[in-house]
mmCIF file of C-alpha atoms and ligand atoms in Angstrom:
data_model
loop_
_atom_site.group_PDB
_atom_site.id
_atom_site.type_symbol
_atom_site.label_atom_id
_atom_site.label_comp_id
_atom_site.label_asym_id
_atom_site.label_seq_id
_atom_site.Cartn_x
_atom_site.Cartn_y
_atom_site.Cartn_z
ATOM 1 C CA MET L 92 -0.110 -0.111 -0.285
ATOM 2 C CA GLU L 93 1.390 3.804 -0.656
ATOM 3 C CA LYS L 94 2.230 5.591 1.968
ATOM 4 C CA LEU L 95 0.891 8.962 0.758
ATOM 5 C CA GLY L 96 1.120 10.426 4.993
ATOM 6 C CA ILE L 97 3.560 12.281 6.611
ATOM 7 C CA ALA L 98 5.280 10.966 10.082
ATOM 8 C CA ILE L 99 7.879 12.543 11.826
ATOM 9 C CA THR L 100 9.881 10.246 13.248
ATOM 10 C CA GLY L 101 13.343 11.131 14.392
ATOM 11 C CA SER L 102 14.912 14.309 15.975
ATOM 12 C CA GLY L 103 18.674 15.605 16.535
ATOM 13 C CA SER L 104 20.234 18.931 17.575
ATOM 14 C CA ALA L 105 23.761 20.519 17.759
ATOM 15 C CA VAL L 106 25.118 23.702 19.499
ATOM 16 C CA PRO L 107 28.469 24.892 20.068
ATOM 17 C CA LYS L 108 30.506 24.776 23.071
ATOM 18 C CA ASN L 109 31.471 28.476 23.615
ATOM 19 C CA THR L 110 29.173 30.074 25.676
ATOM 20 C CA LEU L 111 28.336 33.694 25.695
ATOM 21 C CA THR L 112 26.798 35.177 28.825
ATOM 22 C CA ASN L 113 24.760 37.974 29.081
ATOM 23 C CA GLU L 114 27.407 39.053 31.357
ATOM 24 C CA ALA L 115 30.367 39.051 29.326
ATOM 25 C CA MET L 116 28.027 40.769 26.728
ATOM 26 C CA THR L 117 28.501 43.906 28.513
ATOM 27 C CA GLN L 118 32.318 44.039 27.652
ATOM 28 C CA LEU L 119 30.538 44.175 23.939
ATOM 29 C CA VAL L 120 28.119 46.771 24.258
ATOM 30 C CA GLU L 121 26.722 49.128 26.774
ATOM 31 C CA THR L 122 23.655 46.682 28.242
ATOM 32 C CA SER L 123 23.039 44.372 30.972
ATOM 33 C CA ASP L 124 21.913 40.991 32.298
ATOM 34 C CA GLU L 125 18.522 42.585 33.627
ATOM 35 C CA TRP L 126 17.914 44.217 30.402
ATOM 36 C CA ILE L 127 18.427 41.395 27.791
ATOM 37 C CA ALA L 128 16.584 38.853 30.701
ATOM 38 C CA THR L 129 13.584 41.110 31.307
ATOM 39 C CA ARG L 130 13.054 42.503 27.560
ATOM 40 C CA THR L 131 14.173 38.853 25.676
ATOM 41 C CA GLY L 132 14.426 35.688 28.332
ATOM 42 C CA ILE L 133 17.412 35.273 26.972
ATOM 43 C CA ARG L 134 20.365 34.247 29.234
ATOM 44 C CA GLN L 135 23.138 32.931 26.972
ATOM 45 C CA ARG L 136 23.784 32.240 23.634
ATOM 46 C CA ARG L 137 26.374 29.519 22.163
ATOM 47 C CA LEU L 138 28.620 31.284 19.413
ATOM 48 C CA ALA L 139 30.517 28.612 17.092
ATOM 49 C CA LEU L 140 34.209 29.143 17.014
ATOM 50 C CA PRO L 141 36.208 29.591 13.543
ATOM 51 C CA SER L 142 36.860 26.138 13.237
ATOM 52 C CA GLU L 143 33.192 25.046 13.302
ATOM 53 C CA SER L 144 31.121 24.917 9.879
ATOM 54 C CA LEU L 145 27.009 25.376 9.556
ATOM 55 C CA SER L 146 27.812 21.560 7.720
ATOM 56 C CA MET L 147 29.314 20.306 10.838
ATOM 57 C CA LEU L 148 26.378 21.685 13.120
ATOM 58 C CA ALA L 149 24.157 20.729 10.900
ATOM 59 C CA THR L 150 25.596 17.003 10.340
ATOM 60 C CA THR L 151 26.144 16.453 14.019
ATOM 61 C CA ALA L 152 22.208 16.990 14.280
ATOM 62 C CA ALA L 153 21.207 15.274 10.899
ATOM 63 C CA SER L 154 23.467 11.725 12.504
ATOM 64 C CA GLN L 155 21.068 12.302 15.249
ATOM 65 C CA ALA L 156 17.983 12.506 13.780
ATOM 66 C CA ILE L 157 19.312 9.490 11.514
ATOM 67 C CA ALA L 158 19.778 7.383 14.172
ATOM 68 C CA SER L 159 16.440 8.501 16.356
ATOM 69 C CA ALA L 160 14.269 7.707 13.514
ATOM 70 C CA GLY L 161 16.010 4.119 12.834
ATOM 71 C CA ILE L 162 16.962 4.436 9.168
ATOM 72 C CA LYS L 163 20.695 4.669 7.814
ATOM 73 C CA ALA L 164 21.470 7.804 5.841
ATOM 74 C CA THR L 165 21.924 5.708 2.597
ATOM 75 C CA ASP L 166 18.250 5.463 2.757
ATOM 76 C CA LEU L 167 17.410 9.391 2.358
ATOM 77 C CA ASP L 168 15.752 10.516 -0.517
ATOM 78 C CA LEU L 169 15.741 13.909 0.125
ATOM 79 C CA ILE L 170 18.268 16.313 2.237
ATOM 80 C CA LEU L 171 16.488 19.938 2.841
ATOM 81 C CA LEU L 172 18.560 22.474 4.687
ATOM 82 C CA ALA L 173 17.175 25.578 5.847
ATOM 83 C CA THR L 174 19.644 28.335 6.393
ATOM 84 C CA SER L 175 20.249 32.079 5.759
ATOM 85 C CA THR L 176 23.929 31.423 6.792
ATOM 86 C CA PRO L 177 25.183 28.701 4.374
ATOM 87 C CA ASP L 178 29.050 27.908 4.518
ATOM 88 C CA ASP L 179 28.963 28.704 0.748
ATOM 89 C CA LEU L 180 26.466 31.095 -1.177
ATOM 90 C CA PHE L 181 25.757 28.259 -3.833
ATOM 91 C CA GLY L 182 24.368 25.752 -1.217
ATOM 92 C CA THR L 183 25.579 23.735 2.029
ATOM 93 C CA ALA L 184 23.032 20.809 1.731
ATOM 94 C CA CYS L 185 25.500 19.119 -0.318
ATOM 95 C CA GLN L 186 28.578 19.131 2.149
ATOM 96 C CA ILE L 187 25.933 17.526 4.230
ATOM 97 C CA GLN L 188 25.204 15.062 2.216
ATOM 98 C CA ALA L 189 29.046 13.988 1.715
ATOM 99 C CA GLN L 190 29.555 13.763 5.343
ATOM 100 C CA LEU L 191 26.712 11.859 6.041
ATOM 101 C CA GLY L 192 27.180 9.586 3.096
ATOM 102 C CA ALA L 193 23.790 9.811 1.825
ATOM 103 C CA THR L 194 24.384 8.630 -1.820
ATOM 104 C CA LYS L 195 21.200 8.390 -2.825
ATOM 105 C CA ALA L 196 19.958 11.693 -1.320
ATOM 106 C CA VAL L 197 18.811 14.834 -3.627
ATOM 107 C CA ALA L 198 20.358 17.804 -1.583
ATOM 108 C CA PHE L 199 19.502 21.632 -1.297
ATOM 109 C CA ASP L 200 19.175 24.738 0.666
ATOM 110 C CA LEU L 201 15.552 26.616 1.474
ATOM 111 C CA THR L 202 16.117 30.170 2.664
ATOM 112 C CA ALA L 203 13.379 31.612 4.585
ATOM 113 C CA ALA L 204 14.767 32.976 7.820
ATOM 114 C CA CYS L 205 13.549 32.272 10.714
ATOM 115 C CA SER L 206 10.544 30.513 9.313
ATOM 116 C CA GLY L 207 12.669 28.459 7.456
ATOM 117 C CA PHE L 208 11.841 25.061 9.557
ATOM 118 C CA VAL L 209 8.072 25.544 9.124
ATOM 119 C CA PHE L 210 8.914 26.421 5.362
ATOM 120 C CA GLY L 211 10.945 23.298 5.130
ATOM 121 C CA LEU L 212 8.304 20.821 6.720
ATOM 122 C CA VAL L 213 5.621 21.833 4.491
ATOM 123 C CA THR L 214 7.845 21.760 1.777
ATOM 124 C CA ALA L 215 9.330 18.026 2.103
ATOM 125 C CA SER L 216 5.776 16.876 3.028
ATOM 126 C CA GLN L 217 4.455 17.946 -0.339
ATOM 127 C CA TYR L 218 8.044 15.326 -2.134
ATOM 128 C CA ILE L 219 5.799 12.563 -0.028
ATOM 129 C CA LYS L 220 2.852 13.210 -0.207
ATOM 130 C CA THR L 221 3.096 12.953 -3.896
ATOM 131 C CA GLY L 222 4.642 9.767 -3.939
ATOM 132 C CA VAL L 223 7.980 10.908 -4.930
ATOM 133 C CA TYR L 224 10.158 10.068 -1.847
ATOM 134 C CA GLN L 225 9.806 8.166 1.252
ATOM 135 C CA ASN L 226 12.653 9.356 3.613
ATOM 136 C CA VAL L 227 13.320 13.006 3.911
ATOM 137 C CA LEU L 228 15.857 14.955 6.017
ATOM 138 C CA LEU L 229 14.745 18.225 6.781
ATOM 139 C CA ILE L 230 17.478 20.285 8.696
ATOM 140 C CA GLY L 231 17.559 24.149 10.291
ATOM 141 C CA ALA L 232 20.703 25.344 11.023
ATOM 142 C CA ASP L 233 22.284 28.756 11.611
ATOM 143 C CA ILE L 234 25.550 30.708 12.559
ATOM 144 C CA LEU L 235 23.813 34.211 12.902
ATOM 145 C CA SER L 236 27.346 34.952 15.258
ATOM 146 C CA ARG L 237 28.785 35.469 11.668
ATOM 147 C CA TRP L 238 26.422 38.281 10.121
ATOM 148 C CA VAL L 239 26.140 40.253 13.614
ATOM 149 C CA ASP L 240 26.874 43.623 14.169
ATOM 150 C CA TRP L 241 28.865 43.244 17.623
ATOM 151 C CA GLU L 242 28.644 47.010 18.021
ATOM 152 C CA ASP L 243 24.933 46.937 17.981
ATOM 153 C CA ARG L 244 23.268 46.419 21.130
ATOM 154 C CA ARG L 245 19.639 46.144 19.717
ATOM 155 C CA THR L 246 20.365 43.234 17.759
ATOM 156 C CA CYS L 247 23.678 41.321 18.754
ATOM 157 C CA VAL L 248 22.336 40.105 22.276
ATOM 158 C CA LEU L 249 19.384 38.319 20.435
ATOM 159 C CA PHE L 250 20.888 36.155 18.465
ATOM 160 C CA GLY L 251 23.089 32.529 18.555
ATOM 161 C CA ASP L 252 24.278 29.777 16.461
ATOM 162 C CA GLY L 253 22.910 26.323 16.497
ATOM 163 C CA ALA L 254 21.373 23.107 14.382
ATOM 164 C CA GLY L 255 18.462 20.987 14.449
ATOM 165 C CA ALA L 256 17.082 18.252 12.455
ATOM 166 C CA VAL L 257 13.739 15.904 11.679
ATOM 167 C CA VAL L 258 13.421 12.870 10.091
ATOM 168 C CA LEU L 259 9.961 12.770 7.766
ATOM 169 C CA GLN L 260 8.784 9.513 6.310
ATOM 170 C CA GLY L 261 5.773 8.260 4.249
ATOM 171 C CA ASN L 262 3.561 6.823 6.824
ATOM 172 C CA GLN L 263 0.095 5.150 5.988
ATOM 173 C CA SER L 264 -1.588 7.640 8.117
ATOM 174 C CA ASP L 265 -1.042 11.242 8.052
ATOM 175 C CA ARG L 266 0.808 13.192 10.844
ATOM 176 C CA LEU L 267 0.842 16.111 9.502
ATOM 177 C CA LEU L 268 -2.596 17.351 10.322
ATOM 178 C CA GLY L 269 -2.602 20.985 9.012
ATOM 179 C CA PHE L 270 -0.327 24.025 8.126
ATOM 180 C CA SER L 271 -0.565 27.541 6.961
ATOM 181 C CA LEU L 272 2.077 29.832 5.382
ATOM 182 C CA LYS L 273 2.513 33.115 4.459
ATOM 183 C CA SER L 274 4.850 36.128 3.458
ATOM 184 C CA ASP L 275 4.247 39.992 3.052
ATOM 185 C CA GLY L 276 7.165 41.618 1.064
ATOM 186 C CA THR L 277 5.872 44.909 1.510
ATOM 187 C CA GLN L 278 7.078 44.547 5.238
ATOM 188 C CA ASN L 279 10.762 43.282 4.276
ATOM 189 C CA HIS L 280 12.635 46.302 5.188
ATOM 190 C CA TYR L 281 11.865 45.685 9.007
ATOM 191 C CA LEU L 282 14.426 42.735 9.003
ATOM 192 C CA ASN L 283 17.563 42.325 6.517
ATOM 193 C CA LEU L 284 20.739 40.823 5.889
ATOM 194 C CA ALA L 285 21.354 42.946 2.814
ATOM 195 C CA TYR L 286 23.549 42.973 -0.379
ATOM 196 C CA ALA L 287 25.736 46.304 -0.299
ATOM 197 C CA PRO L 288 26.293 46.787 -4.100
ATOM 198 C CA SER L 289 28.863 49.300 -5.407
ATOM 199 C CA ALA L 290 29.326 49.612 -9.010
ATOM 200 C CA GLN L 291 32.286 48.660 -10.674
ATOM 201 C CA GLU L 292 33.392 49.451 -14.353
ATOM 202 C CA LEU L 293 34.671 46.403 -15.927
ATOM 203 C CA LEU L 294 35.300 47.826 -19.772
ATOM 204 C CA SER L 295 34.379 51.528 -20.419
ATOM 205 C CA ASP L 296 31.353 50.278 -21.448
ATOM 206 C CA VAL L 297 30.444 47.351 -19.213
ATOM 207 C CA ASN L 298 29.440 48.081 -15.433
ATOM 208 C CA ILE L 299 29.025 45.340 -12.959
ATOM 209 C CA THR L 300 28.152 45.444 -9.228
ATOM 210 C CA LYS L 301 30.629 44.345 -6.996
ATOM 211 C CA GLY L 302 29.624 44.411 -3.070
ATOM 212 C CA HIS L 303 29.856 42.402 0.403
ATOM 213 C CA TYR L 304 26.484 41.483 2.563
ATOM 214 C CA GLN L 305 25.778 43.999 5.353
ATOM 215 C CA PRO L 306 25.506 42.993 8.878
ATOM 216 C CA ILE L 307 21.624 42.486 10.323
ATOM 217 C CA THR L 308 19.749 44.952 10.535
ATOM 218 C CA MET L 309 15.799 45.008 12.563
ATOM 219 C CA ASN L 310 13.259 47.257 13.535
ATOM 220 C CA GLY L 311 12.589 45.134 16.737
ATOM 221 C CA LYS L 312 9.376 47.282 17.603
ATOM 222 C CA GLU L 313 7.429 46.616 14.396
ATOM 223 C CA VAL L 314 8.897 42.639 14.307
ATOM 224 C CA TYR L 315 7.664 42.154 17.650
ATOM 225 C CA ARG L 316 4.303 43.642 16.620
ATOM 226 C CA PHE L 317 4.221 41.725 13.283
ATOM 227 C CA ALA L 318 4.743 38.539 15.501
ATOM 228 C CA VAL L 319 2.185 38.517 18.476
ATOM 229 C CA GLN L 320 -0.315 39.754 16.136
ATOM 230 C CA LYS L 321 -0.063 37.499 12.754
ATOM 231 C CA VAL L 322 1.364 34.136 14.858
ATOM 232 C CA PRO L 323 -2.258 33.353 16.771
ATOM 233 C CA GLU L 324 -3.786 34.368 13.685
ATOM 234 C CA ILE L 325 -1.927 31.331 11.514
ATOM 235 C CA ILE L 326 -1.936 28.799 14.309
ATOM 236 C CA ASP L 327 -5.671 29.355 14.284
ATOM 237 C CA LYS L 328 -5.530 28.868 10.502
ATOM 238 C CA ALA L 329 -3.545 25.548 10.679
ATOM 239 C CA LEU L 330 -5.929 24.259 13.385
ATOM 240 C CA PHE L 331 -9.261 24.720 11.368
ATOM 241 C CA GLN L 332 -7.398 22.750 8.799
ATOM 242 C CA ALA L 333 -6.580 20.041 11.309
ATOM 243 C CA ASN L 334 -9.908 20.082 12.394
ATOM 244 C CA LEU L 335 -8.691 20.728 16.152
ATOM 245 C CA THR L 336 -9.360 23.178 18.677
ATOM 246 C CA VAL L 337 -6.603 24.542 20.858
ATOM 247 C CA ASP L 338 -7.490 22.740 23.880
ATOM 248 C CA GLN L 339 -6.158 19.275 21.832
ATOM 249 C CA ILE L 340 -2.912 21.335 21.533
ATOM 250 C CA ASP L 341 0.082 19.220 23.695
ATOM 251 C CA TRP L 342 2.389 21.108 23.111
ATOM 252 C CA LEU L 343 3.277 24.836 21.644
ATOM 253 C CA ILE L 344 6.866 25.221 20.125
ATOM 254 C CA LEU L 345 7.450 29.073 18.691
ATOM 255 C CA HIS L 346 10.343 30.087 17.191
ATOM 256 C CA GLN L 347 12.178 31.320 20.271
ATOM 257 C CA ALA L 348 13.043 35.076 19.449
ATOM 258 C CA ASN L 349 12.097 36.935 22.521
ATOM 259 C CA GLN L 350 9.932 35.218 25.730
ATOM 260 C CA ARG L 351 7.627 37.881 25.848
ATOM 261 C CA ILE L 352 6.501 37.067 21.777
ATOM 262 C CA ILE L 353 6.201 33.311 23.159
ATOM 263 C CA ASP L 354 4.048 34.299 26.311
ATOM 264 C CA SER L 355 1.690 36.717 24.094
ATOM 265 C CA VAL L 356 1.216 34.697 21.459
ATOM 266 C CA ALA L 357 0.315 31.837 24.388
ATOM 267 C CA GLN L 358 -1.722 34.005 26.048
ATOM 268 C CA ARG L 359 -3.956 35.448 22.881
ATOM 269 C CA LEU L 360 -4.647 31.480 22.030
ATOM 270 C CA ASN L 361 -5.198 30.368 25.745
ATOM 271 C CA ILE L 362 -2.492 27.692 26.244
ATOM 272 C CA PRO L 363 -1.395 27.358 29.652
ATOM 273 C CA GLU L 364 2.466 27.689 30.425
ATOM 274 C CA ASN L 365 2.579 24.063 31.262
ATOM 275 C CA LYS L 366 1.886 23.292 27.627
ATOM 276 C CA VAL L 367 4.701 26.057 26.336
ATOM 277 C CA ILE L 368 8.128 24.419 25.571
ATOM 278 C CA SER L 369 10.778 27.306 25.879
ATOM 279 C CA ASN L 370 14.597 27.000 25.353
ATOM 280 C CA LEU L 371 15.440 30.483 24.637
ATOM 281 C CA ALA L 372 17.059 31.380 27.993
ATOM 282 C CA ASN L 373 20.307 29.216 27.112
ATOM 283 C CA TYR L 374 20.601 29.782 22.888
ATOM 284 C CA GLY L 375 18.883 33.152 21.924
ATOM 285 C CA ASN L 376 17.625 33.200 18.610
ATOM 286 C CA THR L 377 19.259 30.224 16.594
ATOM 287 C CA SER L 378 16.807 30.978 13.534
ATOM 288 C CA ALA L 379 15.884 28.068 11.457
ATOM 289 C CA ALA L 380 17.584 26.222 14.382
ATOM 290 C CA SER L 381 15.516 27.139 17.028
ATOM 291 C CA ILE L 382 12.041 24.866 16.442
ATOM 292 C CA PRO L 383 14.199 21.656 16.113
ATOM 293 C CA LEU L 384 15.968 22.728 18.752
ATOM 294 C CA ALA L 385 13.685 23.019 21.274
ATOM 295 C CA LEU L 386 11.994 20.167 20.008
ATOM 296 C CA ASP L 387 14.326 17.529 20.041
ATOM 297 C CA GLU L 388 15.312 18.481 23.918
ATOM 298 C CA ALA L 389 11.515 18.017 24.579
ATOM 299 C CA VAL L 390 11.618 14.767 23.004
ATOM 300 C CA ARG L 391 15.264 14.058 24.699
ATOM 301 C CA GLN L 392 14.018 15.191 28.305
ATOM 302 C CA GLY L 393 10.840 13.006 27.663
ATOM 303 C CA LYS L 394 8.359 15.878 27.679
ATOM 304 C CA ILE L 395 7.394 14.896 24.301
ATOM 305 C CA LYS L 396 5.776 11.761 23.719
ATOM 306 C CA GLN L 397 4.389 9.610 21.084
ATOM 307 C CA ASN L 398 0.834 10.846 19.698
ATOM 308 C CA ASP L 399 1.392 14.237 21.365
ATOM 309 C CA ILE L 400 -0.082 17.022 19.344
ATOM 310 C CA ILE L 401 2.238 19.709 18.840
ATOM 311 C CA ALA L 402 1.654 23.447 17.117
ATOM 312 C CA THR L 403 4.364 25.328 15.651
ATOM 313 C CA SER L 404 5.074 28.607 14.498
ATOM 314 C CA GLY L 405 7.894 30.529 12.841
ATOM 315 C CA PHE L 406 7.950 34.179 11.627
ATOM 316 C CA GLY L 407 10.762 36.642 10.863
ATOM 317 C CA ALA L 408 12.611 37.751 7.710
ATOM 318 C CA GLY L 409 11.106 38.319 4.539
ATOM 319 C CA LEU L 410 8.669 38.813 6.486
ATOM 320 C CA THR L 411 7.770 34.733 6.393
ATOM 321 C CA TRP L 412 5.188 33.104 8.882
ATOM 322 C CA GLY L 413 4.050 29.789 9.109
ATOM 323 C CA ALA L 414 2.297 27.571 11.552
ATOM 324 C CA ALA L 415 2.459 23.421 11.012
ATOM 325 C CA ILE L 416 0.072 21.215 13.483
ATOM 326 C CA PHE L 417 1.478 17.610 13.695
ATOM 327 C CA GLN L 418 1.337 14.517 15.793
ATOM 328 C CA TRP L 419 4.469 13.239 16.990
ATOM 329 C CA GLY L 420 5.713 9.835 15.817
ATOM 330 C CA ARG L 421 4.766 7.328 13.805
HETATM 331 N N1 ACO R 587 20.895 46.901 26.543
HETATM 332 C C1 ACO R 587 20.446 48.059 26.815
HETATM 333 N N2 ACO R 587 19.649 48.912 26.250
HETATM 334 C C2 ACO R 587 19.011 48.563 24.951
HETATM 335 C C3 ACO R 587 19.630 47.047 24.194
HETATM 336 C C4 ACO R 587 20.159 46.578 24.934
HETATM 337 N N3 ACO R 587 20.605 45.536 24.304
HETATM 338 N N4 ACO R 587 18.797 47.550 23.334
HETATM 339 C C5 ACO R 587 18.030 48.827 22.980
HETATM 340 N N5 ACO R 587 18.035 49.212 24.088
HETATM 341 C C6 ACO R 587 17.911 50.461 24.357
HETATM 342 C C7 ACO R 587 17.406 51.315 23.629
HETATM 343 O O1 ACO R 587 18.280 51.781 22.923
HETATM 344 C C8 ACO R 587 16.364 52.271 23.674
HETATM 345 O O2 ACO R 587 16.844 53.422 24.195
HETATM 346 P P1 ACO R 587 16.193 54.808 24.399
HETATM 347 O O3 ACO R 587 14.678 54.343 24.947
HETATM 348 O O4 ACO R 587 16.828 55.714 25.189
HETATM 349 O O5 ACO R 587 16.182 55.325 22.605
HETATM 350 C C9 ACO R 587 15.497 51.480 24.839
HETATM 351 O O6 ACO R 587 16.011 50.378 24.982
HETATM 352 C C10 ACO R 587 14.217 50.562 24.315
HETATM 353 O O7 ACO R 587 14.556 49.738 23.053
HETATM 354 P P2 ACO R 587 13.619 49.443 22.154
HETATM 355 O O8 ACO R 587 14.130 49.205 20.454
HETATM 356 O O9 ACO R 587 11.980 50.079 21.963
HETATM 357 O O10 ACO R 587 13.096 47.803 22.831
HETATM 358 P P3 ACO R 587 11.753 46.484 22.843
HETATM 359 O O11 ACO R 587 11.128 46.860 23.872
HETATM 360 O O12 ACO R 587 11.102 47.339 21.565
HETATM 361 O O13 ACO R 587 12.739 45.744 22.952
HETATM 362 C C11 ACO R 587 13.552 43.682 21.313
HETATM 363 C C12 ACO R 587 13.780 45.424 21.830
HETATM 364 C C13 ACO R 587 13.923 42.825 22.673
HETATM 365 C C14 ACO R 587 14.611 43.564 20.457
HETATM 366 C C15 ACO R 587 12.346 43.621 20.986
HETATM 367 O O14 ACO R 587 11.926 45.181 20.097
HETATM 368 C C16 ACO R 587 11.711 42.301 20.163
HETATM 369 O O15 ACO R 587 12.118 41.363 20.248
HETATM 370 N N6 ACO R 587 11.597 42.522 18.618
HETATM 371 C C17 ACO R 587 11.440 41.396 17.872
HETATM 372 C C18 ACO R 587 12.349 40.431 17.536
HETATM 373 C C19 ACO R 587 12.055 39.488 16.507
HETATM 374 O O16 ACO R 587 11.540 38.402 17.593
HETATM 375 N N7 ACO R 587 12.563 38.832 15.795
HETATM 376 C C20 ACO R 587 12.436 37.973 15.723
HETATM 377 C C21 ACO R 587 12.921 37.658 14.221
HETATM 378 S S1 ACO R 587 14.482 37.370 13.341
HETATM 379 C C22 ACO R 587 14.726 36.703 12.046
HETATM 380 O O17 ACO R 587 13.954 36.410 11.524
HETATM 381 C C23 ACO R 587 16.409 36.566 11.575
#
């Protein structure tokens, strides 16, 4: 019988060893542990060493996910890497494919900033639901410390580095119960890691552009406003699609950007604190990695159990936002 449903059968995660506390941050910019903790909930973040690459973190997370799904790397049909900070602008997924020895898998990168994991989950599921692929590895990984302006206190205190991964497999019953994805490019200017072009004359009549990427810029207030309004709406939409009510959710796992955003969304949806998963105190905002990192920790801590219903939502640059409702395990 064809397996046109999907199940999420394994998870893994990896973070760099190097920790930067809020206290240490005060040596870089004018800030305090008190300001950062009360405004964001973040206490520390992990930062990749120069010797640690995105593909290394992603491969470690991926190996754990493959092992916990009980399959081999050679069983994988597709590897999707959600990232905005690849080791190589041509893509990093193929390096991960090589490091894993996933010889059969096609591999490519997907960019949707902090929504990357949720966008990737839905993208991966389409290949399974159409019967094209059976075993898909989805990784969310980012090293934002490479792209933060370490002199800008409005942004540098927020971000950290990490990777998380899940394995999705064809299944007779469909465990991805509902989803909704959105983009609004008219608000693109609120959050950017933009290319700064400068004109260069190649020949007297041939001009081209040479440039570099600028550090992250963000209008924090607008992004905050956007998140607390749009995230509850899109979770409601995904729940409607799943034909579920909010009280049927066992766990809420939001993109780990700010504890105040997480609290506000949970409150608006009427989800009690004991169902809300949060680990940003330890890792900061790890962008595409934050949801699978929080998911994997909760699975390994034994919080999330077989058949639990999880509501997840990613939101961020683009602007993009999305929600998915899924049931854990096969
Ligand atoms: N330490 C001390 N003071 C600071 C710091 C800091 N690190 N950063 C800013 N301040 C100061 C400001 O300069 C300002 O001072 P002023 O009043 O004298 O001008 C004051 O604190 C208030 O600044 P605000 O920007 O108004 O602070 P706010 O309460 O809005 O909090 C924050 C800022 C935490 C960034 C919040 O707006 C937020 O979380 N926004 C959402 C960010 C987000 O979720 N991003 C997710 C997407 S990320 C992605 O997609 C890659």
